[in-house]
Amino acid sequence: MLNSKFEDLKLFLKGKKILITTHDLVDIDGLASCVVLKFFLNRFIDSSDIHLFLPEISKSTKDFIQKYTEKFPDITIPLEIEFKTLKIDIFLILDTNNLDQVAIPDINSSEIPIIFIDHHLNLKKNNKRNISLKIIDDQYSSTAEIIYELCEYFNLELTLPYKYLLIAAILTDSGFFKHGNNDTILRISKLLSNQLDYQEILSTLKNDKTIPEKIAKIKALQRVKLIQEGNWLIGITNVGSFEASVASSLIKIGFDVSVAYSEKKSGYRISTRAKKYVCLKTGLHLGKILKEVSEECGASGGGHDGAAALNGILDLEIIIEKILDRIKQVLNK
Ligand SMILES: [Mn+2]
């Protein structure tokens, strides 16, 4: 249970000037966690200085925000806030514990302490930085669930718009319960009510794929290489972008593990996915594998057992080979 950490958090933040932020290319979980945490802090922390900084917001999150604000016009979601060097006592970073994914200038060299609240594998890096508190637990399928527990623990009654946000975040990050567990379903059932209709929330999360994304997926399928490892099928392919969506599609069509990468001028990104039962049966943890390979090769990676990503600049082929070797090793055990 995170209860003692919730107490630490409240004590620590009292009277502080706080900046809440999340990873770049904000997803719905990052967004909802930031917005609801700000609501919580405004009620429970004796501070008038609580700021929210949202970096670049992903396309699907923007689509969601548009539908959401039509439904709840009273809730303002600060879409574009310039990060100014406000006088801040503490950075509260949500939905990542990797400073490489945080878009605050000079975050690595600044002296301002950091708190992480996150559900990804604890990277245990950033050792040089002053990390005051880590509320990190990868048993949760979303950061929104940790924020919800925080609100529950301090008996904060959430209004409908905040509940709506949390449900949307939990659903998307748990892959509509695919990566979830009993607690995920329990939390959703506590958040739903007569005024919050499940089907309606689902409809705001429906994403019509754009033509470039559809083409990316089709081309990726044409190029996919099949590797059979015992009873398991690994798919590997490359695309110009949408590698995460491509990696998920490979799983949907029948691969047990997928690797999709894209190369851009600024570097490459490798997305990996695995079926949940493959992880449970073999102990495969893609987040751990990508983290280890990153550390060996000077890249930046991590994530969950069944979904993880890596960003790098050099040695793409070597890194992919290393990732594949480790995946095969675990599958063969
Ligand atoms: Mn998340």
CSV table of C-alpha atoms in Angstrom, one decimal, residues 24-186:
chain,number,residue,atom,x,y,z
A,24,ASP,CA,6.5,14.7,-23.3
A,25,LEU,CA,3.9,13.7,-25.9
A,26,VAL,CA,1.3,13.7,-23.1
A,27,ASP,CA,-1.1,10.8,-23.2
A,28,ILE,CA,-4.5,10.7,-21.5
A,29,ASP,CA,-3.0,9.1,-18.3
A,30,GLY,CA,-0.4,11.8,-18.0
A,31,LEU,CA,-3.0,14.5,-18.6
A,32,ALA,CA,-5.7,13.1,-16.2
A,33,SER,CA,-3.1,12.5,-13.5
A,34,CYS,CA,-1.8,16.0,-13.7
A,35,VAL,CA,-5.2,17.7,-13.8
A,36,VAL,CA,-6.7,15.6,-10.9
A,37,LEU,CA,-3.6,15.9,-8.8
A,38,LYS,CA,-3.7,19.7,-9.2
A,39,PHE,CA,-7.4,19.6,-8.0
A,40,PHE,CA,-6.3,17.5,-5.0
A,41,LEU,CA,-3.4,19.8,-4.1
A,42,ASN,CA,-5.5,22.9,-4.3
A,43,ARG,CA,-7.8,21.4,-1.7
A,44,PHE,CA,-5.2,19.7,0.6
A,45,ILE,CA,-2.0,21.6,0.4
A,46,ASP,CA,-1.5,24.9,2.1
A,47,SER,CA,0.0,26.6,-1.0
A,48,SER,CA,-1.3,29.2,-3.4
A,49,ASP,CA,1.5,28.4,-5.9
A,50,ILE,CA,0.6,25.2,-7.7
A,51,HIS,CA,1.4,25.3,-11.4
A,52,LEU,CA,0.7,22.8,-14.2
A,53,PHE,CA,3.0,22.5,-17.2
A,54,LEU,CA,1.9,20.2,-20.0
A,55,PRO,CA,4.5,19.7,-22.8
A,56,GLU,CA,3.5,18.6,-26.3
A,57,ILE,CA,0.2,16.8,-26.3
A,58,SER,CA,-0.2,13.7,-28.5
A,59,LYS,CA,-2.7,13.7,-31.3
A,60,SER,CA,-5.1,11.2,-29.7
A,61,THR,CA,-5.0,13.1,-26.4
A,62,LYS,CA,-5.9,16.3,-28.3
A,63,ASP,CA,-8.9,14.6,-29.9
A,64,PHE,CA,-10.0,13.4,-26.5
A,65,ILE,CA,-9.6,16.9,-24.9
A,66,GLN,CA,-11.8,18.3,-27.6
A,67,LYS,CA,-14.7,15.9,-26.9
A,68,TYR,CA,-14.1,16.2,-23.2
A,69,THR,CA,-14.3,20.0,-23.1
A,70,GLU,CA,-17.5,20.0,-25.2
A,71,LYS,CA,-19.0,17.8,-22.5
A,72,PHE,CA,-17.5,19.7,-19.5
A,73,PRO,CA,-17.0,23.3,-20.7
A,74,ASP,CA,-16.4,24.5,-17.1
A,75,ILE,CA,-13.2,22.5,-16.7
A,76,THR,CA,-10.3,24.3,-18.3
A,77,ILE,CA,-7.4,22.2,-19.5
A,78,PRO,CA,-4.4,24.3,-19.9
A,79,LEU,CA,-3.3,23.2,-23.4
A,80,GLU,CA,-0.4,25.4,-24.0
A,81,ILE,CA,1.4,26.8,-21.0
A,82,GLU,CA,4.8,28.4,-21.5
A,83,PHE,CA,7.3,27.1,-19.1
A,84,LYS,CA,8.8,30.1,-17.5
A,85,THR,CA,11.3,29.9,-14.8
A,86,LEU,CA,8.8,30.4,-12.1
A,87,LYS,CA,10.1,30.4,-8.6
A,88,ILE,CA,9.5,26.7,-7.9
A,89,ASP,CA,10.4,24.7,-4.8
A,90,ILE,CA,9.6,21.3,-6.2
A,91,PHE,CA,8.9,19.4,-9.4
A,92,LEU,CA,6.1,16.9,-9.2
A,93,ILE,CA,6.7,14.6,-12.2
A,94,LEU,CA,3.9,12.2,-13.2
A,95,ASP,CA,3.6,9.1,-15.4
A,96,THR,CA,7.4,8.7,-15.9
A,97,ASN,CA,10.4,8.3,-13.8
A,98,ASN,CA,12.8,9.0,-16.6
A,99,LEU,CA,14.0,12.6,-16.8
A,100,ASP,CA,15.0,12.2,-20.5
A,101,GLN,CA,11.2,12.2,-21.2
A,102,VAL,CA,10.6,15.5,-19.3
A,103,ALA,CA,10.5,18.7,-21.3
A,104,ILE,CA,11.7,21.1,-18.6
A,105,PRO,CA,14.8,22.8,-19.7
A,106,ASP,CA,17.9,21.9,-17.7
A,107,ILE,CA,15.9,19.5,-15.4
A,108,ASN,CA,19.0,17.3,-15.1
A,109,SER,CA,21.2,20.1,-13.8
A,110,SER,CA,18.8,22.1,-11.8
A,111,GLU,CA,19.0,21.9,-8.0
A,112,ILE,CA,15.2,21.9,-7.5
A,113,PRO,CA,14.1,18.6,-5.8
A,114,ILE,CA,11.9,16.1,-7.7
A,115,ILE,CA,9.0,13.8,-6.7
A,116,PHE,CA,8.0,11.0,-9.0
A,117,ILE,CA,4.5,9.5,-9.1
A,118,ASP,CA,4.5,6.7,-11.7
A,119,HIS,CA,3.4,3.2,-12.6
A,120,HIS,CA,6.3,2.3,-14.9
A,121,LEU,CA,9.2,0.1,-13.9
A,122,ASN,CA,11.4,2.0,-11.4
A,123,LEU,CA,14.5,2.9,-13.5
A,124,LYS,CA,16.4,3.8,-10.3
A,125,LYS,CA,18.4,6.2,-12.3
A,126,ASN,CA,18.8,10.0,-12.0
A,127,ASN,CA,21.0,9.2,-9.0
A,128,LYS,CA,22.8,12.5,-9.3
A,129,ARG,CA,19.5,14.4,-9.0
A,130,ASN,CA,17.9,15.2,-5.7
A,131,ILE,CA,14.8,12.9,-5.7
A,132,SER,CA,12.8,13.7,-2.6
A,133,LEU,CA,10.2,11.0,-2.9
A,134,LYS,CA,9.2,8.2,-5.3
A,135,ILE,CA,5.7,6.9,-5.4
A,136,ILE,CA,6.4,4.3,-8.1
A,137,ASP,CA,4.6,1.0,-8.4
A,138,ASP,CA,4.3,-1.0,-11.6
A,139,GLN,CA,1.5,-3.1,-10.2
A,140,TYR,CA,-0.8,-0.3,-11.2
A,141,SER,CA,-1.9,-0.2,-14.8
A,142,SER,CA,-2.0,3.6,-14.8
A,143,THR,CA,-0.8,6.6,-12.9
A,144,ALA,CA,-4.4,7.7,-12.7
A,145,GLU,CA,-5.1,4.8,-10.4
A,146,ILE,CA,-2.4,6.0,-8.0
A,147,ILE,CA,-3.8,9.5,-8.0
A,148,TYR,CA,-7.3,8.1,-7.4
A,149,GLU,CA,-6.1,6.2,-4.4
A,150,LEU,CA,-4.5,9.3,-3.1
A,151,CYS,CA,-7.8,11.2,-3.4
A,152,GLU,CA,-9.6,8.2,-1.7
A,153,TYR,CA,-7.1,8.0,1.1
A,154,PHE,CA,-7.7,11.7,2.0
A,155,ASN,CA,-11.4,11.4,1.4
A,156,LEU,CA,-11.5,13.9,-1.4
A,157,GLU,CA,-14.9,13.7,-3.1
A,158,LEU,CA,-14.2,13.9,-6.9
A,159,THR,CA,-16.8,15.6,-9.1
A,160,LEU,CA,-18.0,14.1,-12.3
A,161,PRO,CA,-15.5,15.7,-14.7
A,162,TYR,CA,-12.5,14.5,-12.6
A,163,LYS,CA,-14.0,11.0,-12.4
A,164,TYR,CA,-14.5,11.0,-16.1
A,165,LEU,CA,-10.9,11.9,-16.7
A,166,LEU,CA,-9.6,9.2,-14.4
A,167,ILE,CA,-11.8,6.5,-16.0
A,168,ALA,CA,-10.6,7.6,-19.5
A,169,ALA,CA,-7.0,7.4,-18.3
A,170,ILE,CA,-7.4,4.0,-16.6
A,171,LEU,CA,-9.1,2.5,-19.6
A,172,THR,CA,-6.6,3.7,-22.2
A,173,ASP,CA,-3.5,2.8,-20.1
A,174,SER,CA,-4.8,-0.6,-19.1
A,175,GLY,CA,-5.5,-1.3,-22.8
A,176,PHE,CA,-9.2,-1.5,-21.9
A,177,PHE,CA,-8.4,-3.9,-19.1
A,178,LYS,CA,-6.1,-6.1,-21.2
A,179,HIS,CA,-3.1,-5.2,-19.0
A,180,GLY,CA,-5.2,-4.6,-15.9
A,181,ASN,CA,-6.0,-6.7,-12.8
A,182,ASN,CA,-8.8,-7.1,-10.3
A,183,ASP,CA,-8.0,-3.7,-8.7
A,184,THR,CA,-8.2,-2.0,-12.1
A,185,ILE,CA,-11.8,-3.2,-12.6
A,186,LEU,CA,-12.7,-2.4,-9.0
